PDB file of C-alpha atoms in Angstrom:
ATOM      1  CA  UNK Q   1      59.045 -41.411 -15.954  1.00 47.00           C
ATOM      2  CA  UNK Q   2      56.650 -44.282 -16.533  1.00 48.00           C
ATOM      3  CA  UNK Q   3      53.330 -43.808 -18.249  1.00 47.00           C
ATOM      4  CA  UNK Q   4      51.474 -44.557 -14.969  1.00 47.00           C
ATOM      5  CA  UNK Q   5      53.466 -41.952 -13.058  1.00 41.00           C
ATOM      6  CA  UNK Q   6      52.821 -39.371 -15.775  1.00 42.00           C
ATOM      7  CA  UNK Q   7      49.044 -39.969 -15.474  1.00 43.00           C
ATOM      8  CA  UNK Q   8      49.191 -39.599 -11.682  1.00 40.00           C
ATOM      9  CA  UNK Q   9      51.197 -36.382 -11.998  1.00 43.00           C
ATOM     10  CA  UNK Q  10      48.698 -35.000 -14.540  1.00 42.00           C
ATOM     11  CA  UNK Q  11      45.712 -35.804 -12.309  1.00 41.00           C
ATOM     12  CA  UNK Q  12      47.458 -34.223  -9.323  1.00 40.00           C
ATOM     13  CA  UNK Q  13      48.248 -31.057 -11.269  1.00 43.00           C
ATOM     14  CA  UNK Q  14      44.648 -30.818 -12.448  1.00 42.00           C
ATOM     15  CA  UNK Q  15      43.359 -31.120  -8.876  1.00 40.00           C
ATOM     16  CA  UNK Q  16      45.702 -28.368  -7.720  1.00 40.00           C
ATOM     17  CA  UNK Q  17      44.456 -26.123 -10.527  1.00 38.00           C
ATOM     18  CA  UNK Q  18      40.784 -26.712  -9.660  1.00 36.00           C
ATOM     19  CA  UNK Q  19      41.311 -26.252  -5.928  1.00 39.00           C
ATOM     20  CA  UNK Q  20      43.343 -23.139  -6.501  1.00 42.00           C
ATOM     21  CA  UNK Q  21      40.610 -21.570  -8.607  1.00 37.00           C
ATOM     22  CA  UNK Q  22      37.818 -22.228  -6.100  1.00 38.00           C
ATOM     23  CA  UNK Q  23      38.441 -19.098  -3.977  1.00 37.00           C
ATOM     24  CA  UNK Q  24      38.213 -16.983  -7.123  1.00 33.00           C
ATOM     25  CA  UNK Q  25      35.013 -18.715  -8.172  1.00 33.00           C
ATOM     26  CA  UNK Q  26      33.526 -18.091  -4.731  1.00 37.00           C
ATOM     27  CA  UNK Q  27      34.521 -14.442  -4.859  1.00 30.00           C
ATOM     28  CA  UNK Q  28      32.905 -14.050  -8.278  1.00 32.00           C
ATOM     29  CA  UNK Q  29      29.700 -15.715  -7.076  1.00 32.00           C
ATOM     30  CA  UNK Q  30      29.609 -13.605  -3.910  1.00 31.00           C
ATOM     31  CA  UNK Q  31      30.191 -10.456  -5.922  1.00 33.00           C
ATOM     32  CA  UNK Q  32      27.304 -11.331  -8.264  1.00 36.00           C
ATOM     33  CA  UNK Q  33      25.030 -12.001  -5.281  1.00 37.00           C
ATOM     34  CA  UNK Q  34      25.962  -8.650  -3.765  1.00 35.00           C
ATOM     35  CA  UNK Q  35      25.229  -6.823  -6.987  1.00 36.00           C
ATOM     36  CA  UNK Q  36      21.837  -8.371  -7.621  1.00 39.00           C
ATOM     37  CA  UNK Q  37      18.976  -7.917  -5.158  1.00 49.00           C
ATOM     38  CA  UNK Q  38      20.862  -5.981  -2.522  1.00 60.00           C
ATOM     39  CA  UNK Q  39      19.432  -2.504  -3.201  1.00 77.00           C
ATOM     40  CA  UNK Q  40      17.791  -0.633  -0.340  1.00 91.00           C
ATOM     41  CA  UNK Q  41      13.998  -0.697  -0.440  1.00 95.00           C
ATOM     42  CA  UNK Q  42      12.265   2.560   0.411  1.00 97.00           C
ATOM     43  CA  UNK Q  43       8.506   2.174   0.832  1.00 98.00           C
ATOM     44  CA  UNK Q  44       6.294   5.260   0.629  1.00 98.00           C
ATOM     45  CA  UNK Q  45       2.907   5.118   2.347  1.00 97.00           C
ATOM     46  CA  UNK Q  46       0.088   7.212   3.707  1.00 96.00           C
ATOM     47  CA  UNK Q  47      -0.889   6.924   7.357  1.00 94.00           C
ATOM     48  CA  UNK Q  48      -3.640   4.347   6.939  1.00 95.00           C
ATOM     49  CA  UNK Q  49      -4.505   0.679   7.385  1.00 93.00           C
ATOM     50  CA  UNK Q  50      -3.199  -0.242   3.931  1.00 96.00           C
ATOM     51  CA  UNK Q  51       0.256   0.875   5.078  1.00 95.00           C
ATOM     52  CA  UNK Q  52       0.219  -1.059   8.359  1.00 94.00           C
ATOM     53  CA  UNK Q  53       1.707  -4.383   7.125  1.00 95.00           C
ATOM     54  CA  UNK Q  54       4.769  -2.470   5.875  1.00 96.00           C
ATOM     55  CA  UNK Q  55       5.017  -0.213   8.938  1.00 95.00           C
ATOM     56  CA  UNK Q  56       4.657  -3.120  11.384  1.00 94.00           C
ATOM     57  CA  UNK Q  57       7.188  -5.281   9.522  1.00 94.00           C
ATOM     58  CA  UNK Q  58       9.591  -2.365   9.782  1.00 93.00           C
ATOM     59  CA  UNK Q  59       9.018  -1.482  13.468  1.00 90.00           C
ATOM     60  CA  UNK Q  60       9.292  -5.157  14.534  1.00 90.00           C
ATOM     61  CA  UNK Q  61      12.468  -5.721  12.463  1.00 91.00           C
ATOM     62  CA  UNK Q  62      10.583  -8.226  10.326  1.00 92.00           C
ATOM     63  CA  UNK Q  63      12.322  -7.031   7.180  1.00 94.00           C
ATOM     64  CA  UNK Q  64      15.786  -7.145   8.762  1.00 92.00           C
ATOM     65  CA  UNK Q  65      15.193 -10.671  10.062  1.00 92.00           C
ATOM     66  CA  UNK Q  66      14.420 -11.711   6.495  1.00 92.00           C
ATOM     67  CA  UNK Q  67      17.604 -10.048   5.222  1.00 92.00           C
ATOM     68  CA  UNK Q  68      16.066  -7.186   3.284  1.00 94.00           C
ATOM     69  CA  UNK Q  69      17.130  -3.589   3.842  1.00 93.00           C
ATOM     70  CA  UNK Q  70      13.920  -1.556   4.143  1.00 95.00           C
ATOM     71  CA  UNK Q  71      13.006   1.988   5.128  1.00 95.00           C
ATOM     72  CA  UNK Q  72       9.373   3.079   5.414  1.00 96.00           C
ATOM     73  CA  UNK Q  73       8.432   6.722   4.853  1.00 96.00           C
ATOM     74  CA  UNK Q  74       4.895   7.721   5.856  1.00 95.00           C
ATOM     75  CA  UNK Q  75       3.482  10.866   4.253  1.00 96.00           C
ATOM     76  CA  UNK Q  76       0.693  13.143   5.495  1.00 95.00           C
ATOM     77  CA  UNK Q  77      -0.926  13.663   2.082  1.00 97.00           C
ATOM     78  CA  UNK Q  78      -1.445  11.814  -1.166  1.00 96.00           C
ATOM     79  CA  UNK Q  79       0.247  14.690  -3.004  1.00 96.00           C
ATOM     80  CA  UNK Q  80       3.422  14.250  -0.950  1.00 97.00           C
ATOM     81  CA  UNK Q  81       3.429  10.510  -1.653  1.00 97.00           C
ATOM     82  CA  UNK Q  82       2.872  11.054  -5.388  1.00 97.00           C
ATOM     83  CA  UNK Q  83       5.713  13.597  -5.462  1.00 96.00           C
ATOM     84  CA  UNK Q  84       8.035  11.042  -3.824  1.00 97.00           C
ATOM     85  CA  UNK Q  85       7.023   8.462  -6.448  1.00 96.00           C
ATOM     86  CA  UNK Q  86       7.652  10.924  -9.294  1.00 94.00           C
ATOM     87  CA  UNK Q  87      10.963  12.135  -7.862  1.00 94.00           C
ATOM     88  CA  UNK Q  88      12.163   8.577  -7.275  1.00 93.00           C
ATOM     89  CA  UNK Q  89      12.815   8.984  -3.557  1.00 96.00           C
ATOM     90  CA  UNK Q  90      10.821   5.770  -3.008  1.00 97.00           C
ATOM     91  CA  UNK Q  91      10.983   2.593  -5.104  1.00 96.00           C
ATOM     92  CA  UNK Q  92       7.949   0.860  -3.558  1.00 98.00           C
ATOM     93  CA  UNK Q  93       4.662   2.458  -2.484  1.00 98.00           C
ATOM     94  CA  UNK Q  94       1.261   1.705  -0.977  1.00 98.00           C
ATOM     95  CA  UNK Q  95      -1.407   3.770  -2.734  1.00 98.00           C
ATOM     96  CA  UNK Q  96      -4.802   3.216  -4.396  1.00 98.00           C
ATOM     97  CA  UNK Q  97      -5.943   2.515  -7.954  1.00 98.00           C
ATOM     98  CA  UNK Q  98      -7.345   6.001  -8.627  1.00 98.00           C
ATOM     99  CA  UNK Q  99      -4.182   7.709  -7.433  1.00 98.00           C
ATOM    100  CA  UNK Q 100      -2.103   5.253  -9.475  1.00 98.00           C
ATOM    101  CA  UNK Q 101      -4.135   6.108 -12.566  1.00 97.00           C
ATOM    102  CA  UNK Q 102      -3.441   9.805 -12.006  1.00 96.00           C
ATOM    103  CA  UNK Q 103       0.357   9.480 -12.292  1.00 96.00           C
ATOM    104  CA  UNK Q 104       1.108   6.263 -14.206  1.00 96.00           C
ATOM    105  CA  UNK Q 105       1.264   8.025 -17.603  1.00 94.00           C
ATOM    106  CA  UNK Q 106       4.100  10.212 -16.352  1.00 93.00           C
ATOM    107  CA  UNK Q 107       5.631   7.310 -14.421  1.00 94.00           C
ATOM    108  CA  UNK Q 108       5.173   4.249 -16.678  1.00 95.00           C
ATOM    109  CA  UNK Q 109       7.839   2.224 -14.859  1.00 95.00           C
ATOM    110  CA  UNK Q 110       5.582   1.777 -11.826  1.00 98.00           C
ATOM    111  CA  UNK Q 111       3.645  -1.501 -11.780  1.00 98.00           C
ATOM    112  CA  UNK Q 112       0.979  -3.038  -9.545  1.00 98.00           C
ATOM    113  CA  UNK Q 113       2.286  -5.907  -7.412  1.00 97.00           C
ATOM    114  CA  UNK Q 114      -1.023  -6.657  -5.690  1.00 97.00           C
ATOM    115  CA  UNK Q 115      -4.022  -5.559  -3.644  1.00 97.00           C
ATOM    116  CA  UNK Q 116      -3.413  -4.299  -0.106  1.00 97.00           C
ATOM    117  CA  UNK Q 117      -5.832  -4.395   2.852  1.00 95.00           C
ATOM    118  CA  UNK Q 118      -7.546  -1.079   3.488  1.00 95.00           C
ATOM    119  CA  UNK Q 119     -10.944   0.550   3.857  1.00 96.00           C
ATOM    120  CA  UNK Q 120     -12.593   3.965   3.973  1.00 97.00           C
ATOM    121  CA  UNK Q 121     -15.544   5.383   5.860  1.00 98.00           C
ATOM    122  CA  UNK Q 122     -17.951   8.294   5.725  1.00 98.00           C
ATOM    123  CA  UNK Q 123     -17.844  10.033   9.103  1.00 98.00           C
ATOM    124  CA  UNK Q 124     -20.147  12.901  10.044  1.00 98.00           C
ATOM    125  CA  UNK Q 125     -20.948  15.293  12.860  1.00 97.00           C
ATOM    126  CA  UNK Q 126     -23.016  13.316  15.388  1.00 94.00           C
ATOM    127  CA  UNK Q 127     -26.128  15.428  14.691  1.00 95.00           C
ATOM    128  CA  UNK Q 128     -26.426  13.789  11.270  1.00 97.00           C
ATOM    129  CA  UNK Q 129     -28.041  10.411  11.841  1.00 94.00           C
ATOM    130  CA  UNK Q 130     -28.442   9.358   8.207  1.00 96.00           C
ATOM    131  CA  UNK Q 131     -26.550   9.851   4.955  1.00 97.00           C
ATOM    132  CA  UNK Q 132     -29.565  11.621   3.464  1.00 96.00           C
ATOM    133  CA  UNK Q 133     -29.197  14.264   6.185  1.00 97.00           C
ATOM    134  CA  UNK Q 134     -25.983  15.377   4.472  1.00 98.00           C
ATOM    135  CA  UNK Q 135     -27.840  16.927   1.533  1.00 97.00           C
ATOM    136  CA  UNK Q 136     -26.340  20.387   0.790  1.00 97.00           C
ATOM    137  CA  UNK Q 137     -23.749  19.793   3.543  1.00 98.00           C
ATOM    138  CA  UNK Q 138     -19.946  20.039   3.224  1.00 98.00           C
ATOM    139  CA  UNK Q 139     -17.878  16.857   3.017  1.00 98.00           C
ATOM    140  CA  UNK Q 140     -14.073  16.949   3.249  1.00 98.00           C
ATOM    141  CA  UNK Q 141     -12.034  14.531   1.139  1.00 98.00           C
ATOM    142  CA  UNK Q 142      -9.065  14.220  -1.196  1.00 97.00           C
ATOM    143  CA  UNK Q 143     -10.038  14.389  -4.868  1.00 96.00           C
ATOM    144  CA  UNK Q 144      -6.692  12.947  -5.996  1.00 94.00           C
ATOM    145  CA  UNK Q 145      -7.358   9.472  -4.608  1.00 96.00           C
ATOM    146  CA  UNK Q 146     -10.343   7.106  -4.369  1.00 97.00           C
ATOM    147  CA  UNK Q 147     -12.183   9.159  -1.689  1.00 97.00           C
ATOM    148  CA  UNK Q 148     -14.548  10.890  -4.106  1.00 97.00           C
ATOM    149  CA  UNK Q 149     -15.207   7.658  -5.988  1.00 98.00           C
ATOM    150  CA  UNK Q 150     -16.172   5.989  -2.718  1.00 98.00           C
ATOM    151  CA  UNK Q 151     -18.421   8.908  -1.728  1.00 98.00           C
ATOM    152  CA  UNK Q 152     -20.137   8.775  -5.114  1.00 97.00           C
ATOM    153  CA  UNK Q 153     -20.986   5.079  -4.640  1.00 97.00           C
ATOM    154  CA  UNK Q 154     -22.311   5.666  -1.097  1.00 98.00           C
ATOM    155  CA  UNK Q 155     -24.515   8.548  -2.207  1.00 98.00           C
ATOM    156  CA  UNK Q 156     -25.821   6.545  -5.160  1.00 97.00           C
ATOM    157  CA  UNK Q 157     -26.958   3.743  -2.843  1.00 96.00           C
ATOM    158  CA  UNK Q 158     -28.891   6.383  -0.907  1.00 96.00           C
ATOM    159  CA  UNK Q 159     -30.415   7.804  -4.106  1.00 96.00           C
ATOM    160  CA  UNK Q 160     -28.287  10.944  -3.974  1.00 97.00           C
ATOM    161  CA  UNK Q 161     -25.869  12.559  -6.406  1.00 95.00           C
ATOM    162  CA  UNK Q 162     -22.488  14.181  -5.851  1.00 96.00           C
ATOM    163  CA  UNK Q 163     -24.095  17.469  -6.851  1.00 96.00           C
ATOM    164  CA  UNK Q 164     -26.364  17.221  -3.811  1.00 97.00           C
ATOM    165  CA  UNK Q 165     -23.434  17.786  -1.430  1.00 98.00           C
ATOM    166  CA  UNK Q 166     -20.611  20.315  -1.196  1.00 98.00           C
ATOM    167  CA  UNK Q 167     -17.132  18.865  -1.524  1.00 98.00           C
ATOM    168  CA  UNK Q 168     -14.115  20.463   0.116  1.00 98.00           C
ATOM    169  CA  UNK Q 169     -10.585  19.469  -0.842  1.00 98.00           C
ATOM    170  CA  UNK Q 170      -8.556  18.781   2.306  1.00 98.00           C
ATOM    171  CA  UNK Q 171      -5.283  17.020   1.549  1.00 97.00           C
ATOM    172  CA  UNK Q 172      -4.417  15.724   5.003  1.00 96.00           C
ATOM    173  CA  UNK Q 173      -6.523  13.112   6.828  1.00 96.00           C
ATOM    174  CA  UNK Q 174      -5.511  14.646  10.161  1.00 95.00           C
ATOM    175  CA  UNK Q 175      -6.761  18.038   8.967  1.00 97.00           C
ATOM    176  CA  UNK Q 176     -10.084  16.481   7.947  1.00 98.00           C
ATOM    177  CA  UNK Q 177     -10.427  15.077  11.473  1.00 97.00           C
ATOM    178  CA  UNK Q 178      -9.698  18.534  12.942  1.00 97.00           C
ATOM    179  CA  UNK Q 179     -12.138  20.317  10.637  1.00 97.00           C
ATOM    180  CA  UNK Q 180     -14.830  17.781  11.421  1.00 97.00           C
ATOM    181  CA  UNK Q 181     -14.291  18.292  15.145  1.00 96.00           C
ATOM    182  CA  UNK Q 182     -14.378  22.099  14.839  1.00 97.00           C
ATOM    183  CA  UNK Q 183     -17.488  22.028  12.656  1.00 96.00           C
ATOM    184  CA  UNK Q 184     -15.754  23.603   9.664  1.00 97.00           C
ATOM    185  CA  UNK Q 185     -17.052  20.645   7.644  1.00 98.00           C
ATOM    186  CA  UNK Q 186     -20.094  18.466   8.274  1.00 98.00           C
ATOM    187  CA  UNK Q 187     -18.562  15.152   7.239  1.00 98.00           C
ATOM    188  CA  UNK Q 188     -15.373  13.599   5.900  1.00 98.00           C
ATOM    189  CA  UNK Q 189     -14.052  10.573   4.045  1.00 98.00           C
ATOM    190  CA  UNK Q 190     -11.383   8.897   6.172  1.00 98.00           C
ATOM    191  CA  UNK Q 191      -9.377   5.684   6.423  1.00 96.00           C
ATOM    192  CA  UNK Q 192      -8.447   4.073   9.705  1.00 94.00           C
ATOM    193  CA  UNK Q 193      -6.823   5.023  12.016  1.00 94.00           C
ATOM    194  CA  UNK Q 194      -7.944   8.612  11.197  1.00 96.00           C
ATOM    195  CA  UNK Q 195     -11.508   7.307  11.033  1.00 96.00           C
ATOM    196  CA  UNK Q 196     -11.246   6.009  14.619  1.00 95.00           C
ATOM    197  CA  UNK Q 197      -9.641   9.295  15.696  1.00 95.00           C
ATOM    198  CA  UNK Q 198     -12.711  11.131  14.399  1.00 96.00           C
ATOM    199  CA  UNK Q 199     -14.999   8.637  16.101  1.00 95.00           C
ATOM    200  CA  UNK Q 200     -13.149   9.176  19.397  1.00 94.00           C
ATOM    201  CA  UNK Q 201     -13.948  12.905  19.021  1.00 94.00           C
ATOM    202  CA  UNK Q 202     -17.667  12.107  18.955  1.00 95.00           C
ATOM    203  CA  UNK Q 203     -18.226  11.838  15.175  1.00 96.00           C
ATOM    204  CA  UNK Q 204     -20.650   9.256  13.807  1.00 97.00           C
ATOM    205  CA  UNK Q 205     -19.643   6.633  11.221  1.00 97.00           C
ATOM    206  CA  UNK Q 206     -22.446   6.596   8.648  1.00 98.00           C
ATOM    207  CA  UNK Q 207     -20.834   4.100   6.300  1.00 98.00           C
ATOM    208  CA  UNK Q 208     -17.677   1.986   6.244  1.00 97.00           C
ATOM    209  CA  UNK Q 209     -16.226  -0.384   3.682  1.00 97.00           C
ATOM    210  CA  UNK Q 210     -15.765  -3.987   4.796  1.00 95.00           C
ATOM    211  CA  UNK Q 211     -12.201  -4.723   5.863  1.00 94.00           C
ATOM    212  CA  UNK Q 212     -12.178  -8.164   4.215  1.00 94.00           C
ATOM    213  CA  UNK Q 213     -13.065  -6.797   0.768  1.00 95.00           C
ATOM    214  CA  UNK Q 214     -10.937  -5.328  -2.028  1.00 97.00           C
ATOM    215  CA  UNK Q 215     -11.323  -1.569  -1.674  1.00 97.00           C
ATOM    216  CA  UNK Q 216      -8.774  -0.320  -4.194  1.00 97.00           C
ATOM    217  CA  UNK Q 217      -5.603  -0.117  -2.089  1.00 98.00           C
ATOM    218  CA  UNK Q 218      -2.548  -1.469  -3.892  1.00 98.00           C
ATOM    219  CA  UNK Q 219       1.172  -2.148  -3.603  1.00 98.00           C
ATOM    220  CA  UNK Q 220       3.189  -0.705  -6.488  1.00 98.00           C
ATOM    221  CA  UNK Q 221       6.865  -1.236  -7.326  1.00 97.00           C
ATOM    222  CA  UNK Q 222       9.267   0.483  -9.687  1.00 97.00           C
ATOM    223  CA  UNK Q 223       9.957  -1.897 -12.594  1.00 95.00           C
ATOM    224  CA  UNK Q 224      13.672  -1.117 -12.762  1.00 94.00           C
ATOM    225  CA  UNK Q 225      14.032  -1.929  -9.076  1.00 94.00           C
ATOM    226  CA  UNK Q 226      12.022  -5.173  -9.240  1.00 94.00           C
ATOM    227  CA  UNK Q 227      14.038  -6.459 -12.214  1.00 93.00           C
ATOM    228  CA  UNK Q 228      17.335  -6.268 -10.358  1.00 92.00           C
ATOM    229  CA  UNK Q 229      15.857  -7.245  -6.977  1.00 93.00           C
ATOM    230  CA  UNK Q 230      13.615 -10.219  -7.719  1.00 93.00           C
ATOM    231  CA  UNK Q 231      14.354 -12.068  -4.463  1.00 93.00           C
ATOM    232  CA  UNK Q 232      14.078  -8.927  -2.330  1.00 94.00           C
ATOM    233  CA  UNK Q 233      10.713  -8.112  -3.927  1.00 94.00           C
ATOM    234  CA  UNK Q 234       9.375 -11.567  -3.087  1.00 94.00           C
ATOM    235  CA  UNK Q 235      10.696 -11.392   0.484  1.00 95.00           C
ATOM    236  CA  UNK Q 236       9.162  -7.922   0.891  1.00 96.00           C
ATOM    237  CA  UNK Q 237       5.694  -9.219  -0.021  1.00 96.00           C
ATOM    238  CA  UNK Q 238       5.951 -12.419   2.047  1.00 96.00           C
ATOM    239  CA  UNK Q 239       7.142 -10.461   5.114  1.00 96.00           C
ATOM    240  CA  UNK Q 240       4.118  -8.150   4.922  1.00 96.00           C
ATOM    241  CA  UNK Q 241       1.858 -11.179   4.471  1.00 96.00           C
ATOM    242  CA  UNK Q 242       3.310 -12.599   7.703  1.00 95.00           C
ATOM    243  CA  UNK Q 243       2.110  -9.481   9.528  1.00 94.00           C
ATOM    244  CA  UNK Q 244      -1.358  -9.820   8.001  1.00 95.00           C
ATOM    245  CA  UNK Q 245      -1.552 -13.460   9.150  1.00 95.00           C
ATOM    246  CA  UNK Q 246      -0.643 -12.431  12.692  1.00 92.00           C
ATOM    247  CA  UNK Q 247      -3.265  -9.699  12.604  1.00 93.00           C
ATOM    248  CA  UNK Q 248      -5.962 -12.175  11.529  1.00 93.00           C
ATOM    249  CA  UNK Q 249      -5.126 -14.594  14.353  1.00 92.00           C
ATOM    250  CA  UNK Q 250      -6.263 -11.940  16.834  1.00 90.00           C
ATOM    251  CA  UNK Q 251      -8.800 -10.117  14.659  1.00 89.00           C
ATOM    252  CA  UNK Q 252      -7.941  -6.577  15.760  1.00 87.00           C
ATOM    253  CA  UNK Q 253      -5.101  -4.056  16.011  1.00 90.00           C
ATOM    254  CA  UNK Q 254      -3.652  -5.266  19.347  1.00 89.00           C
ATOM    255  CA  UNK Q 255      -0.365  -6.489  17.811  1.00 83.00           C
ATOM    256  CA  UNK Q 256      -0.095  -3.298  15.748  1.00 88.00           C
ATOM    257  CA  UNK Q 257      -0.350  -0.810  18.632  1.00 87.00           C
ATOM    258  CA  UNK Q 258       3.323   0.171  18.549  1.00 82.00           C
ATOM    259  CA  UNK Q 259       3.053   0.942  14.847  1.00 82.00           C
ATOM    260  CA  UNK Q 260      -0.058   3.066  15.461  1.00 84.00           C
ATOM    261  CA  UNK Q 261       2.080   5.469  17.493  1.00 77.00           C
ATOM    262  CA  UNK Q 262       3.742   6.447  14.225  1.00 77.00           C
ATOM    263  CA  UNK Q 263       0.374   7.770  13.044  1.00 85.00           C
ATOM    264  CA  UNK Q 264      -0.546   9.914  16.103  1.00 83.00           C
ATOM    265  CA  UNK Q 265      -3.563   7.876  17.166  1.00 88.00           C
ATOM    266  CA  UNK Q 266      -5.447   8.821  20.352  1.00 87.00           C
ATOM    267  CA  UNK Q 267      -5.678   6.311  23.195  1.00 88.00           C
ATOM    268  CA  UNK Q 268      -9.448   6.207  22.810  1.00 90.00           C
ATOM    269  CA  UNK Q 269      -9.085   5.421  19.105  1.00 91.00           C
ATOM    270  CA  UNK Q 270      -6.554   2.676  19.871  1.00 91.00           C
ATOM    271  CA  UNK Q 271      -8.975   1.071  22.339  1.00 90.00           C
ATOM    272  CA  UNK Q 272     -11.680   1.187  19.679  1.00 89.00           C
ATOM    273  CA  UNK Q 273      -9.422  -0.473  17.117  1.00 90.00           C
ATOM    274  CA  UNK Q 274      -8.345  -3.109  19.631  1.00 90.00           C
ATOM    275  CA  UNK Q 275     -11.940  -4.043  20.374  1.00 89.00           C
ATOM    276  CA  UNK Q 276     -12.828  -4.461  16.702  1.00 85.00           C
ATOM    277  CA  UNK Q 277     -13.567  -7.890  15.254  1.00 89.00           C
ATOM    278  CA  UNK Q 278     -12.150  -7.886  11.758  1.00 91.00           C
ATOM    279  CA  UNK Q 279     -10.165  -9.793   9.154  1.00 92.00           C
ATOM    280  CA  UNK Q 280      -8.049  -8.534   6.268  1.00 94.00           C
ATOM    281  CA  UNK Q 281      -6.822 -10.225   3.116  1.00 95.00           C
ATOM    282  CA  UNK Q 282      -3.261 -11.104   2.265  1.00 96.00           C
ATOM    283  CA  UNK Q 283      -1.639  -9.396  -0.724  1.00 97.00           C
ATOM    284  CA  UNK Q 284      -3.199 -10.771  -3.901  1.00 97.00           C
ATOM    285  CA  UNK Q 285      -3.755  -9.927  -7.552  1.00 97.00           C
ATOM    286  CA  UNK Q 286      -5.880  -6.940  -8.480  1.00 97.00           C
ATOM    287  CA  UNK Q 287      -9.160  -7.876 -10.119  1.00 97.00           C
ATOM    288  CA  UNK Q 288      -9.497  -6.695 -13.699  1.00 97.00           C
ATOM    289  CA  UNK Q 289     -12.983  -5.352 -12.945  1.00 97.00           C
ATOM    290  CA  UNK Q 290     -11.658  -3.227 -10.049  1.00 97.00           C
ATOM    291  CA  UNK Q 291      -8.850  -1.912 -12.232  1.00 98.00           C
ATOM    292  CA  UNK Q 292     -11.210  -0.885 -15.045  1.00 97.00           C
ATOM    293  CA  UNK Q 293     -13.700   0.684 -12.652  1.00 97.00           C
ATOM    294  CA  UNK Q 294     -11.030   2.837 -11.001  1.00 98.00           C
ATOM    295  CA  UNK Q 295      -9.442   3.889 -14.284  1.00 98.00           C
ATOM    296  CA  UNK Q 296     -12.820   4.751 -15.843  1.00 97.00           C
ATOM    297  CA  UNK Q 297     -13.590   6.916 -12.840  1.00 97.00           C
ATOM    298  CA  UNK Q 298     -10.132   8.563 -13.001  1.00 97.00           C
ATOM    299  CA  UNK Q 299     -10.720   9.263 -16.686  1.00 97.00           C
ATOM    300  CA  UNK Q 300     -14.124  10.823 -15.969  1.00 96.00           C
ATOM    301  CA  UNK Q 301     -12.434  13.118 -13.454  1.00 96.00           C
ATOM    302  CA  UNK Q 302      -9.683  14.024 -15.965  1.00 96.00           C
ATOM    303  CA  UNK Q 303      -7.068  12.386 -13.767  1.00 96.00           C
ATOM    304  CA  UNK Q 304      -6.197   9.893 -16.524  1.00 96.00           C
ATOM    305  CA  UNK Q 305      -6.032  10.049 -20.307  1.00 95.00           C
ATOM    306  CA  UNK Q 306      -5.721   7.238 -22.824  1.00 93.00           C
ATOM    307  CA  UNK Q 307      -6.629   3.602 -23.256  1.00 94.00           C
ATOM    308  CA  UNK Q 308      -7.712   1.644 -20.197  1.00 95.00           C
ATOM    309  CA  UNK Q 309      -5.689  -1.558 -20.169  1.00 95.00           C
ATOM    310  CA  UNK Q 310      -3.930  -3.609 -17.484  1.00 96.00           C
ATOM    311  CA  UNK Q 311      -1.248  -4.753 -19.920  1.00 93.00           C
ATOM    312  CA  UNK Q 312       2.150  -3.553 -18.799  1.00 92.00           C
ATOM    313  CA  UNK Q 313       0.794  -2.260 -15.507  1.00 96.00           C
ATOM    314  CA  UNK Q 314       0.943  -5.525 -13.564  1.00 96.00           C
ATOM    315  CA  UNK Q 315       4.069  -6.960 -11.964  1.00 96.00           C
ATOM    316  CA  UNK Q 316       4.222 -10.721 -11.499  1.00 94.00           C
ATOM    317  CA  UNK Q 317       5.435 -11.586  -8.015  1.00 94.00           C
ATOM    318  CA  UNK Q 318       5.827 -15.152  -6.789  1.00 89.00           C
ATOM    319  CA  UNK Q 319       3.070 -16.284  -4.392  1.00 88.00           C
ATOM    320  CA  UNK Q 320       0.834 -13.293  -5.221  1.00 94.00           C
ATOM    321  CA  UNK Q 321      -2.261 -15.060  -6.558  1.00 93.00           C
TER     322      UNK Q 321
END
């Protein structure tokens, strides 16, 4: 065989070898893609506004359309949500900074991905026209989250102390609404849509946080999950941001009405939410000042022990600025 023919034969054999190995290369690549970032995402939330971007993205198949496998579990109480976080039955959660401070020592693998939209309000029996009228009255709230911290700040602005009111621990927001309606308590700290439910029962909103401000609600993710699901984590956040953008185009809850049904909201409350003129922020980084403030409060309430530092508690997610 001539030297030229030998070269041609060698090149041909090499091509056959490369082409023959391509299916195996593709299988290896596909297998790697399947193994990384394909875990199911289970998001734990309370039944409040902060949870709505996740709930809406789920009910409208937003997550599925973006190729992420998501299940959203909404809990009635903060204790139930915290138990799910501790037990590992959820790998993503929507909570608040004070609640996060209360369990992060026992669950150090949970990190803050960003600030979520959410707000609280002080709602009272309609006979109380001013916050100062609540002196020596009973206010229902949940001491394990930011409710008491919020109440403390509201009272301070009205030159009152926490000791000037009676605080009743009521885990469930729905129960607080019921007790307020029955007169068992004089006032309550509530988030929407429970806040609007109470208002629809005739209660008076004496104070409410601004919806376009950072009020301590956060998105947290298990570090082990985020490490092996980087792309899914990014898609999760961007999909919820899409829902927030759609909300802001209208400026009320109209597009979120179907999701509200998951939270047992009265028709009157839905109409109130739909008539609201409001904006909410996209998911963004938690301010260091907000973090320190919440952790200092949690420490004062013996919910948190140790050094107050953000180091190791923040998860970097693409496009969360």
